[in-house]
Amino acid sequence: MEDIGVLMMCPMAPYLEQELDRRFKLFRFWNFPQKKEFLRENSTSIKAVVGNAHAGADAELIDLLPALEIVANSGVGLDKIDLEKCREKRIRVSNTPDVLTEDVADLVIGLIFGDAQADLRVRSVCEEWAVEEGATSS
């Protein structure tokens, strides 16, 4: 059985790296200073690219990997993946949609509460100032 090469574009969660390393022939792209040379030497064994919101698979990389079958984004969004090139070469693309939806909702609620509290404090200070100056609030 041939080893399936997986090209990880940037450091990720240690658990993810460990599991990919255990199951596949994992290439950590950031460890190769001569990237074009590395890709030339290993292009036929790399069947998967794993990226994130900062590093994905552009058209140039995709063209250099003739055995590429899938580009996986460990996170939301597909901005760093050339979807047209993947479509053209019939390469599958995956990401993790909705993985942060609840966290973002919690953050927004927290910001709303924080903003409401800040608004109340500002109003209170303004009302105190108005009383001190002898003005009336409406």
C-alpha positions as a printed NumPy array, in Angstrom:
array([[  0.   ,   0.   ,   0.   ],
       [  1.386,   3.404,  -0.955],
       [  1.562,   6.201,   1.586],
       [ -0.991,   8.946,   1.082],
       [  0.755,  12.294,   1.251],
       [ -0.951,  15.134,   3.106],
       [  0.454,  18.64 ,   2.8  ],
       [ -0.27 ,  20.752,   5.885],
       [  0.155,  24.397,   4.95 ],
       [  0.756,  25.87 ,   8.419],
       [  0.955,  24.76 ,  12.06 ],
       [ -2.382,  23.71 ,  13.524],
       [ -3.711,  22.122,  16.675],
       [ -1.234,  19.536,  17.984],
       [ -3.917,  16.837,  18.103],
       [ -4.777,  17.377,  14.432],
       [ -1.122,  17.221,  13.427],
       [ -0.554,  14.075,  15.484],
       [ -3.555,  12.274,  13.995],
       [ -2.675,  13.216,  10.423],
       [  0.936,  12.189,  11.031],
       [ -0.205,   8.849,  12.47 ],
       [ -2.548,   8.03 ,   9.592],
       [ -0.787,   9.546,   6.577],
       [  2.576,  10.715,   5.308],
       [  2.341,  14.264,   6.667],
       [  4.417,  17.021,   5.114],
       [  4.633,  20.195,   7.206],
       [  5.044,  22.775,   4.434],
       [  6.526,  25.462,   6.698],
       [  9.486,  23.17 ,   7.425],
       [ 10.682,  23.208,   3.812],
       [ 12.621,  26.36 ,   2.905],
       [ 12.927,  25.305,  -0.771],
       [  9.19 ,  24.997,  -1.349],
       [  9.186,  24.652,  -5.162],
       [ 11.894,  21.995,  -5.017],
       [ 10.027,  20.129,  -2.286],
       [  6.829,  20.225,  -4.343],
       [  8.62 ,  18.965,  -7.466],
       [ 10.088,  16.042,  -5.529],
       [  6.857,  15.078,  -3.758],
       [  4.102,  16.221,  -6.105],
       [  2.924,  12.757,  -7.104],
       [  2.501,  11.533,  -3.529],
       [  0.482,  14.502,  -2.196],
       [ -3.217,  13.758,  -2.464],
       [ -4.523,  16.18 ,   0.154],
       [ -3.856,  19.743,   1.264],
       [ -4.901,  20.918,   4.718],
       [ -5.098,  24.645,   5.313],
       [ -6.924,  27.236,   7.347],
       [ -8.064,  30.854,   7.097],
       [ -4.449,  31.987,   6.684],
       [ -2.995,  29.397,   4.314],
       [ -4.854,  27.375,   1.717],
       [ -4.407,  26.236,  -1.863],
       [ -4.035,  28.759,  -4.659],
       [ -4.033,  27.939,  -8.388],
       [ -0.237,  27.726,  -8.545],
       [ -0.058,  25.15 ,  -5.744],
       [ -2.926,  23.137,  -7.195],
       [ -1.231,  23.034, -10.597],
       [  1.973,  21.733,  -9.001],
       [  0.157,  18.775,  -7.401],
       [ -1.139,  16.447, -10.146],
       [ -2.323,  13.763,  -7.69 ],
       [ -4.3  ,  16.225,  -5.537],
       [ -7.785,  14.915,  -4.687],
       [ -8.978,  17.08 ,  -1.801],
       [ -8.337,  20.455,  -0.172],
       [ -9.548,  20.626,   3.419],
       [ -9.87 ,  23.862,   5.341],
       [ -9.661,  23.479,   9.095],
       [-11.994,  26.34 ,   9.866],
       [-14.734,  28.386,   8.307],
       [-14.526,  30.119,   4.976],
       [-12.906,  29.258,   1.696],
       [-11.133,  32.527,   0.892],
       [ -7.669,  30.945,   0.675],
       [ -8.716,  28.201,  -1.738],
       [ -8.97 ,  28.708,  -5.483],
       [-12.403,  27.169,  -5.914],
       [-12.469,  27.684,  -9.677],
       [ -9.202,  25.773, -10.103],
       [-10.501,  23.001,  -7.831],
       [-13.717,  22.822,  -9.854],
       [-11.72 ,  22.715, -13.093],
       [ -9.551,  19.837, -11.83 ],
       [-12.453,  18.091, -10.048],
       [-10.758,  18.386,  -6.657],
       [-13.017,  18.085,  -3.635],
       [-13.056,  20.932,  -1.131],
       [-14.191,  20.833,   2.476],
       [-14.393,  23.194,   5.414],
       [-16.084,  23.312,   8.786],
       [-19.115,  25.581,   8.383],
       [-21.006,  26.666,  11.474],
       [-18.188,  25.506,  13.757],
       [-18.073,  28.949,  15.397],
       [-21.73 ,  29.995,  15.042],
       [-22.644,  29.566,  18.702],
       [-19.415,  31.206,  19.889],
       [-20.04 ,  34.227,  17.677],
       [-23.627,  34.457,  18.928],
       [-22.393,  34.371,  22.544],
       [-19.857,  37.09 ,  21.78 ],
       [-22.502,  39.301,  20.159],
       [-24.829,  38.938,  23.141],
       [-21.939,  39.824,  25.458],
       [-21.129,  42.892,  23.374],
       [-24.767,  43.979,  23.395],
       [-24.927,  43.674,  27.187],
       [-21.617,  45.476,  27.519],
       [-22.805,  48.249,  25.205],
       [-26.086,  48.583,  27.117],
       [-24.209,  48.87 ,  30.411],
       [-21.847,  51.445,  28.941],
       [-24.819,  53.404,  27.603],
       [-26.442,  53.4  ,  31.044],
       [-23.195,  54.596,  32.651],
       [-22.83 ,  57.405,  30.103],
       [-26.438,  58.498,  30.638],
       [-25.943,  58.409,  34.392],
       [-22.807,  60.557,  34.195],
       [-24.529,  63.003,  31.836],
       [-27.522,  63.275,  34.142],
       [-25.249,  63.875,  37.146],
       [-23.405,  66.562,  35.206],
       [-26.687,  68.185,  34.193],
       [-27.863,  68.248,  37.827],
       [-24.555,  69.739,  38.958],
       [-24.816,  72.426,  36.275],
       [-28.411,  73.123,  37.168],
       [-29.841,  71.858,  33.91 ],
       [-32.845,  69.564,  33.789],
       [-32.946,  66.364,  31.853],
       [-35.839,  65.563,  29.583]])
